[in-house]
């Protein structure tokens, strides 16, 4: 085979990425085939081919294309695509194994904040890979490992929303403040210089943290420390759901709090030691050691002034300055500073360093100067901590050393390093004073810098520069600066320093914007978490706190609608879903809930219209087929409804609600065995789907198996403890099991959960009448009469109660109202009225 031109291969890769970015997947697939033909043994070519197949939905083709390199773990992209294909093909173990074998390629990757309009990272980082691992373990029904993976993914990247949804769907009790917070990795990326980015495709680690910016941000924004409680805990274990997992381990806590140190519990509450968490993980400590430890004052001053300035030779400061060159005559007009003496001579170094520094070196030196000054100013009243959390001793910096030396002996000769430090002081302090909001010093140093400058006096071009000696007094006007700043050079330097100010401000703005996003995610996450645990009222309160621009979106409105639906407030829930249809008419998600709401409201026309609209949008949508099935069910056509619900489960075998709807239709047709099979299929798809557990209970109750029915009702109530219907069903079964006292407790609890629930109050009043407590029953029936004044059964029960209380007038009144509301039950009502008349006749005979 003839060798392949590498330029052709590179051009093909660029074309493939171009078409992938433009969503021209067919073109990208064709080009990926050409690339693979050129390099059949290349893992990169196999990855691009598999990626194209995966985006086109050809999962098996993606699996085959990435299998060789992906299953071996030799290429990260191939392993990732291979694992995604395994998830779609339900070959979970193979996908997990491939990701584990490629761990060395992704364990240190962190691509956060490296995606812009002009560049991106096409390979996944550790958070994305671990989240995919969590999905594979979750699908493999290994809940413990799925929780570990989701927690680790959120610790690395709190914006990994899929991982958070996975935790909520499993039913884990999480602490939202410990999830959506700034991580040490994010702080280190924000603190790094803007040009310190890793090129595309390079295996990158999180950049070292900048202690100065971190100190500045923490001082101005009150960064919230992690809660001293375990982010995970479980209040109860599932009864029949196989979710008996221990979610309170300290190892899981460490994943969320980003600490590699030992977690020390305090007291008996299982909290953490805040001292162990103050030092963030990453490479910040090693950088601080490089900056502050092992460097004397002269070396640090050289680092601040720039490596190319000739101040340091081999890391040792020059103590004997060389002779100065000829000084050129230039004025310093137009710089914006008031100079009254001659410009100082420019010092020339005899070291092996370059005589003039390049533009890149100048920028790096200025950045180092700004960062060092930020550290000295913002952290002067703080004490650094080591990795172990101990307070480090204060380190003498170059600024303090020079200032102290100068203050002790004003008449002592100035060293050359002092003059070089004074050279950078005006611009640095101007920067510091202009960013006073960031915790800089006041303007005293700026005044000092002005006083030591020149006043605009120009020198003769032929003037010979003075020799630098150690015998000059402090008052010598030539001892101000260490080199001669030219007008253009100083203007450029000041402009560069001015440009550094927006860079730092941009960092702060980035931090504030990230904090805003994290606050928004915390509210959305709290709402979703409370709703997943069926704390509907709490979820509604949280969603109402979200800003209107975010609240008036289809996803948030759907969550509010679902919360109202779970509260059986169908009229209000319908309003929110109708608004969703107006805002996003093409939305298919959650439409099965909307169709069920219309079914409960008996709005057959609106339900049929919704079904037609959804099926026109996407004939392969399970939600659309559920809407059609609900429409047929409302028309009592159970066979057609069953066909639609079965079609929905064919399109999505994990669609638990469609299986439950099948069970309801079989139950309506009195096909109890088929109903049991459908409900069990729904539980297999989602063991937290309480509707399926409720359906099993209704079937067993219908068959007279009350104990088994009670067990399934209690399982459903354990998943959704705030549902009054489930509690009422438990009471009904207990009542049939001749346990009225326990039944009364369940009915009372149901009335507390849903004060406007007519069914719960009706059954409670009936049990109270059977227990010979007519006065309590009368209270409940009066409330019930206000809730449902047109209910015939309520008036009939009130008539019987007044009959027992010997209040004939009220009894006849309510019996007549019941007769008018339900003429079909006239036989029973007239019989009760006749019995009341017979009792009156017997009383007259006795008299």
PDB file of N, CA and C in Angstrom, residues 13 74 94 122 132 176 247 254 296 305 329 360 375 403 450 621 637 672 704 717 731 738-739 798 814 831:
ATOM      1  N   UNK A  13      -9.970  15.382   7.991  1.00  0.00           N
ATOM      2  CA  UNK A  13     -10.436  15.548   9.370  1.00  0.00           C
ATOM      3  C   UNK A  13     -11.093  16.907   9.559  1.00  0.00           C
ATOM      4  N   UNK A  74      -7.968   1.938  23.962  1.00  0.00           N
ATOM      5  CA  UNK A  74      -6.770   2.604  23.443  1.00  0.00           C
ATOM      6  C   UNK A  74      -7.057   3.993  22.900  1.00  0.00           C
ATOM      7  N   UNK A  94     -20.315  -4.435  28.608  1.00  0.00           N
ATOM      8  CA  UNK A  94     -19.263  -4.145  27.640  1.00  0.00           C
ATOM      9  C   UNK A  94     -18.914  -2.661  27.637  1.00  0.00           C
ATOM     10  N   UNK A 122     -13.370  18.148  21.400  1.00  0.00           N
ATOM     11  CA  UNK A 122     -14.237  17.134  20.801  1.00  0.00           C
ATOM     12  C   UNK A 122     -14.213  15.827  21.560  1.00  0.00           C
ATOM     13  N   UNK A 132     -21.723   8.979  31.979  1.00  0.00           N
ATOM     14  CA  UNK A 132     -22.122   7.866  31.118  1.00  0.00           C
ATOM     15  C   UNK A 132     -21.985   6.541  31.855  1.00  0.00           C
ATOM     16  N   UNK A 176     -29.085  19.870  48.134  1.00  0.00           N
ATOM     17  CA  UNK A 176     -28.856  20.699  46.951  1.00  0.00           C
ATOM     18  C   UNK A 176     -27.693  21.679  47.137  1.00  0.00           C
ATOM     19  N   UNK A 247     -26.716   5.263  51.510  1.00  0.00           N
ATOM     20  CA  UNK A 247     -26.309   6.457  50.778  1.00  0.00           C
ATOM     21  C   UNK A 247     -25.658   7.476  51.683  1.00  0.00           C
ATOM     22  N   UNK A 254     -17.091  12.970  50.203  1.00  0.00           N
ATOM     23  CA  UNK A 254     -15.861  13.555  49.681  1.00  0.00           C
ATOM     24  C   UNK A 254     -15.998  13.870  48.203  1.00  0.00           C
ATOM     25  N   UNK A 296      14.407  34.208  47.584  1.00  0.00           N
ATOM     26  CA  UNK A 296      14.754  35.354  48.413  1.00  0.00           C
ATOM     27  C   UNK A 296      14.164  36.621  47.815  1.00  0.00           C
ATOM     28  N   UNK A 305       9.501  41.982  38.080  1.00  0.00           N
ATOM     29  CA  UNK A 305       9.839  42.951  37.051  1.00  0.00           C
ATOM     30  C   UNK A 305       9.962  42.334  35.695  1.00  0.00           C
ATOM     31  N   UNK A 329      18.804  61.782  25.854  1.00  0.00           N
ATOM     32  CA  UNK A 329      17.992  62.923  26.285  1.00  0.00           C
ATOM     33  C   UNK A 329      16.581  62.764  25.761  1.00  0.00           C
ATOM     34  N   UNK A 360       5.865  38.753  24.135  1.00  0.00           N
ATOM     35  CA  UNK A 360       5.274  37.690  24.937  1.00  0.00           C
ATOM     36  C   UNK A 360       5.834  37.647  26.335  1.00  0.00           C
ATOM     37  N   UNK A 375      -1.850  39.355  45.199  1.00  0.00           N
ATOM     38  CA  UNK A 375      -1.665  38.458  46.333  1.00  0.00           C
ATOM     39  C   UNK A 375      -1.211  39.231  47.563  1.00  0.00           C
ATOM     40  N   UNK A 403      10.892  47.628  51.572  1.00  0.00           N
ATOM     41  CA  UNK A 403      10.359  48.781  52.296  1.00  0.00           C
ATOM     42  C   UNK A 403      11.020  48.924  53.660  1.00  0.00           C
ATOM     43  N   UNK A 450       4.665  59.279  42.514  1.00  0.00           N
ATOM     44  CA  UNK A 450       4.696  60.565  41.816  1.00  0.00           C
ATOM     45  C   UNK A 450       5.808  61.448  42.348  1.00  0.00           C
ATOM     46  N   UNK A 621     -43.842   8.945  18.465  1.00  0.00           N
ATOM     47  CA  UNK A 621     -43.768   9.444  19.829  1.00  0.00           C
ATOM     48  C   UNK A 621     -44.655   8.606  20.738  1.00  0.00           C
ATOM     49  N   UNK A 637     -64.001   2.853  24.548  1.00  0.00           N
ATOM     50  CA  UNK A 637     -63.516   1.898  23.552  1.00  0.00           C
ATOM     51  C   UNK A 637     -62.184   1.339  24.064  1.00  0.00           C
ATOM     52  N   UNK A 672     -58.199  -9.542  34.683  1.00  0.00           N
ATOM     53  CA  UNK A 672     -57.332  -9.252  35.808  1.00  0.00           C
ATOM     54  C   UNK A 672     -55.934  -9.848  35.659  1.00  0.00           C
ATOM     55  N   UNK A 704     -60.396  -9.920  46.223  1.00  0.00           N
ATOM     56  CA  UNK A 704     -60.638 -10.260  47.621  1.00  0.00           C
ATOM     57  C   UNK A 704     -59.381 -10.584  48.402  1.00  0.00           C
ATOM     58  N   UNK A 717     -47.732   4.054  48.608  1.00  0.00           N
ATOM     59  CA  UNK A 717     -47.739   5.207  49.508  1.00  0.00           C
ATOM     60  C   UNK A 717     -46.342   5.506  50.037  1.00  0.00           C
ATOM     61  N   UNK A 731     -57.015   2.677  53.865  1.00  0.00           N
ATOM     62  CA  UNK A 731     -58.118   2.682  54.809  1.00  0.00           C
ATOM     63  C   UNK A 731     -59.288   1.835  54.343  1.00  0.00           C
ATOM     64  N   UNK A 738     -62.269  -5.604  58.532  1.00  0.00           N
ATOM     65  CA  UNK A 738     -62.914  -5.469  59.837  1.00  0.00           C
ATOM     66  C   UNK A 738     -61.987  -4.833  60.875  1.00  0.00           C
ATOM     67  N   UNK A 739     -61.270  -3.800  60.420  1.00  0.00           N
ATOM     68  CA  UNK A 739     -60.394  -3.063  61.331  1.00  0.00           C
ATOM     69  C   UNK A 739     -60.745  -1.582  61.211  1.00  0.00           C
ATOM     70  N   UNK A 798     -76.444  12.143  55.088  1.00  0.00           N
ATOM     71  CA  UNK A 798     -76.926  13.131  56.053  1.00  0.00           C
ATOM     72  C   UNK A 798     -78.346  12.806  56.506  1.00  0.00           C
ATOM     73  N   UNK A 814     -82.909  16.193  53.429  1.00  0.00           N
ATOM     74  CA  UNK A 814     -81.748  15.654  52.716  1.00  0.00           C
ATOM     75  C   UNK A 814     -82.120  14.427  51.887  1.00  0.00           C
ATOM     76  N   UNK A 831     -87.147   3.738  50.514  1.00  0.00           N
ATOM     77  CA  UNK A 831     -87.159   2.711  51.553  1.00  0.00           C
ATOM     78  C   UNK A 831     -86.687   3.280  52.877  1.00  0.00           C
TER      79      UNK A 831
END
